[in-house]
């Protein structure tokens, strides 16, 4: 029976190096601020989930894109266009 050696495993750090500067997230921040001002909701972009989130009307709402989140906020608040 062969003994497993961790040196044979692929490294978790293999692949392209990280960028020298971390992302600034300016676009995500600007979109979240606009939705906060417009609807009074707590809005953020989940960097790990890569989804948009909002807490409004006692509900947690999520969306793939800002437009989907905006529709969810409107629905959660009971507003209809």
Coordinates of N, CA and C in Angstrom, one line a residue:
X1 N 0.8 -1.2 0.0 CA 0.0 0.0 0.0 C 0.9 1.2 0.0
X2 N 0.6 2.2 -0.9 CA 1.4 3.4 -1.0 C 1.0 4.4 0.0
X3 N 2.0 5.0 0.6 CA 1.8 6.0 1.6 C 1.6 7.4 0.9
X4 N 0.6 8.1 1.3 CA 0.3 9.4 0.6 C 1.2 10.5 1.2
X5 N 1.8 11.2 0.3 CA 2.6 12.3 0.8 C 2.0 13.6 0.3
X6 N 1.8 14.6 1.2 CA 1.2 15.9 0.9 C 2.0 16.6 -0.2
X7 N 3.3 16.3 -0.3 CA 4.1 17.0 -1.3 C 3.7 16.6 -2.7
X8 N 3.0 15.5 -2.9 CA 2.5 15.1 -4.2 C 1.2 15.9 -4.6
X9 N 0.5 16.5 -3.6 CA -0.7 17.1 -3.9 C -0.5 18.5 -4.6
X10 N -1.4 18.9 -5.4 CA -1.3 20.2 -6.0 C -1.3 21.3 -5.0
X11 N -0.6 22.3 -5.1 CA -0.5 23.4 -4.2 C -1.8 24.2 -4.3
X12 N -2.3 24.7 -3.1 CA -3.5 25.6 -3.1 C -3.1 26.9 -3.7
X13 N -1.8 27.2 -3.7 CA -1.3 28.5 -4.2 C -0.8 28.5 -5.6
X14 N -1.0 27.3 -6.3 CA -0.6 27.3 -7.7 C -1.5 28.1 -8.6
X15 N -1.1 28.6 -9.7 CA -1.9 29.4 -10.5 C -1.3 30.8 -10.6
X16 N -2.0 31.7 -11.3 CA -1.5 33.0 -11.5 C -1.4 33.8 -10.1
X17 N -0.4 34.6 -10.0 CA -0.3 35.4 -8.7 C -1.4 36.4 -8.6
X18 N -1.7 36.8 -7.4 CA -2.7 37.8 -7.1 C -2.2 39.1 -7.7
X19 N -3.2 40.0 -8.0 CA -2.8 41.3 -8.5 C -2.1 42.1 -7.4
X20 N -1.1 43.0 -7.8 CA -0.4 43.7 -6.8 C -1.2 44.6 -5.9
X21 N -2.3 45.1 -6.4 CA -3.2 46.0 -5.6 C -4.6 45.3 -5.5
X22 N -5.2 45.4 -4.3 CA -6.5 44.8 -4.2 C -7.6 45.6 -5.0
X23 N -8.7 44.9 -5.4 CA -9.7 45.7 -6.2 C -10.2 46.8 -5.4
X24 N -10.7 47.9 -6.0 CA -11.2 49.0 -5.3 C -12.7 48.9 -5.0
X25 N -13.4 48.1 -5.8 CA -14.8 47.9 -5.7 C -15.6 49.2 -5.8
X26 N -15.1 50.2 -6.6 CA -15.8 51.5 -6.7 C -17.2 51.4 -7.4
X27 N -17.3 50.5 -8.4 CA -18.6 50.4 -9.0 C -19.6 49.8 -8.1
X28 N -19.3 48.8 -7.4 CA -20.2 48.1 -6.5 C -20.6 49.1 -5.4
X29 N -19.6 49.9 -4.9 CA -19.9 50.9 -3.8 C -20.9 51.9 -4.3
X30 N -20.7 52.4 -5.5 CA -21.5 53.4 -6.1 C -23.0 52.9 -6.3
X31 N -23.1 51.7 -6.8 CA -24.4 51.1 -7.0 C -25.2 51.0 -5.7
X32 N -24.4 50.4 -4.7 CA -25.0 50.2 -3.4 C -25.5 51.6 -2.8
X33 N -24.7 52.6 -2.9 CA -25.0 53.9 -2.4 C -26.3 54.5 -3.1
X34 N -26.4 54.3 -4.4 CA -27.6 54.8 -5.1 C -28.8 54.1 -4.6
X35 N -28.8 52.8 -4.4 CA -29.9 52.0 -4.0 C -30.3 52.4 -2.5
X36 N -29.3 52.6 -1.7 CA -29.5 53.0 -0.3 C -30.3 54.4 -0.3
X37 N -29.8 55.3 -1.1 CA -30.4 56.6 -1.1 C -31.8 56.6 -1.7
X38 N -32.0 55.8 -2.8 CA -33.3 55.7 -3.4 C -34.4 55.0 -2.6
X39 N -34.0 53.9 -2.0 CA -35.0 53.1 -1.3 C -34.9 53.0 0.2
X40 N -33.8 53.6 0.8 CA -33.6 53.5 2.2 C -33.3 52.1 2.7
X41 N -32.8 51.3 1.9 CA -32.5 49.9 2.3 C -31.0 49.8 2.6
X42 N -30.6 48.8 3.4 CA -29.2 48.5 3.6 C -28.8 47.6 2.4
X43 N -27.9 48.0 1.6 CA -27.5 47.3 0.4 C -26.0 47.0 0.4
X44 N -25.6 45.9 -0.1 CA -24.2 45.5 -0.3 C -24.0 44.5 -1.3
X45 N -22.8 44.4 -1.8 CA -22.4 43.4 -2.8 C -21.5 42.3 -2.0
X46 N -22.0 41.1 -2.1 CA -21.2 40.0 -1.4 C -20.0 39.6 -2.2
X47 N -18.8 39.9 -1.8 CA -17.6 39.6 -2.6 C -17.4 38.1 -2.7
X48 N -17.8 37.4 -1.7 CA -17.6 35.9 -1.8 C -18.7 35.2 -2.5
X49 N -20.0 35.7 -2.3 CA -21.1 35.1 -2.9 C -21.3 35.6 -4.4
X50 N -20.7 36.8 -4.7 CA -20.8 37.4 -6.0 C -22.3 37.7 -6.3
X51 N -23.1 38.1 -5.3 CA -24.5 38.4 -5.4 C -24.7 39.7 -4.7
X52 N -25.8 40.4 -5.1 CA -26.2 41.7 -4.5 C -27.2 41.3 -3.4
X53 N -27.1 42.0 -2.3 CA -28.0 41.8 -1.1 C -28.6 43.1 -0.6
X54 N -29.7 43.0 0.0 CA -30.4 44.2 0.6 C -31.2 43.7 1.8
X55 N -31.3 44.5 2.8 CA -32.2 44.3 3.9 C -33.2 45.4 3.9
X56 N -34.4 45.1 3.7 CA -35.5 46.2 3.7 C -36.8 45.6 4.0
X57 N -37.6 46.3 4.7 CA -39.0 45.9 5.0 C -39.0 44.6 5.8
X58 N -37.9 44.4 6.6 CA -37.8 43.2 7.5 C -37.5 41.9 6.7
X59 N -37.0 42.1 5.5 CA -36.7 40.9 4.6 C -35.3 41.1 4.1
X60 N -34.6 39.9 3.9 CA -33.3 39.9 3.2 C -33.6 39.5 1.8
X61 N -33.1 40.3 0.8 CA -33.4 40.2 -0.6 C -32.0 40.0 -1.3
X62 N -32.0 39.1 -2.3 CA -30.8 39.0 -3.1 C -31.1 39.0 -4.6
X63 N -30.0 39.3 -5.4 CA -30.2 39.4 -6.8 C -28.9 39.1 -7.5
X64 N -28.9 38.6 -8.7 CA -27.7 38.4 -9.5 C -27.1 39.7 -10.0
X65 N -28.0 40.7 -10.3 CA -27.6 42.0 -10.9 C -28.3 43.1 -10.1
X66 N -27.8 44.3 -10.1 CA -28.4 45.4 -9.4 C -29.9 45.6 -9.8
X67 N -30.2 45.4 -11.1 CA -31.6 45.5 -11.5 C -32.5 44.4 -10.8
X68 N -32.0 43.2 -10.7 CA -32.8 42.2 -10.0 C -33.0 42.5 -8.5
X69 N -31.9 43.1 -7.9 CA -32.0 43.4 -6.5 C -33.0 44.6 -6.3
X70 N -33.0 45.5 -7.3 CA -33.9 46.7 -7.2 C -35.4 46.2 -7.3
X71 N -35.6 45.2 -8.2 CA -37.0 44.6 -8.3 C -37.4 43.9 -7.0
X72 N -36.4 43.2 -6.4 CA -36.7 42.5 -5.1 C -36.9 43.5 -4.0
X73 N -36.2 44.6 -4.0 CA -36.5 45.7 -2.9 C -37.9 46.2 -3.1
X74 N -38.2 46.5 -4.3 CA -39.6 47.1 -4.6 C -40.7 46.1 -4.1
X75 N -40.5 44.8 -4.4 CA -41.4 43.8 -4.0 C -41.5 43.6 -2.5
X76 N -40.3 43.6 -1.9 CA -40.3 43.4 -0.4 C -40.9 44.6 0.3
X77 N -40.9 45.8 -0.2 CA -41.5 46.9 0.4 C -43.0 47.1 0.1
X78 N -43.4 46.2 -0.8 CA -44.8 46.2 -1.2 C -45.2 47.3 -2.2
X79 N -44.2 47.8 -2.9 CA -44.4 48.9 -3.9 C -44.6 48.2 -5.2
X80 N -45.4 48.7 -6.1 CA -45.5 48.2 -7.4 C -45.4 49.3 -8.4
X81 N -44.6 49.1 -9.4 CA -44.4 50.2 -10.4 C -45.7 50.5 -11.2

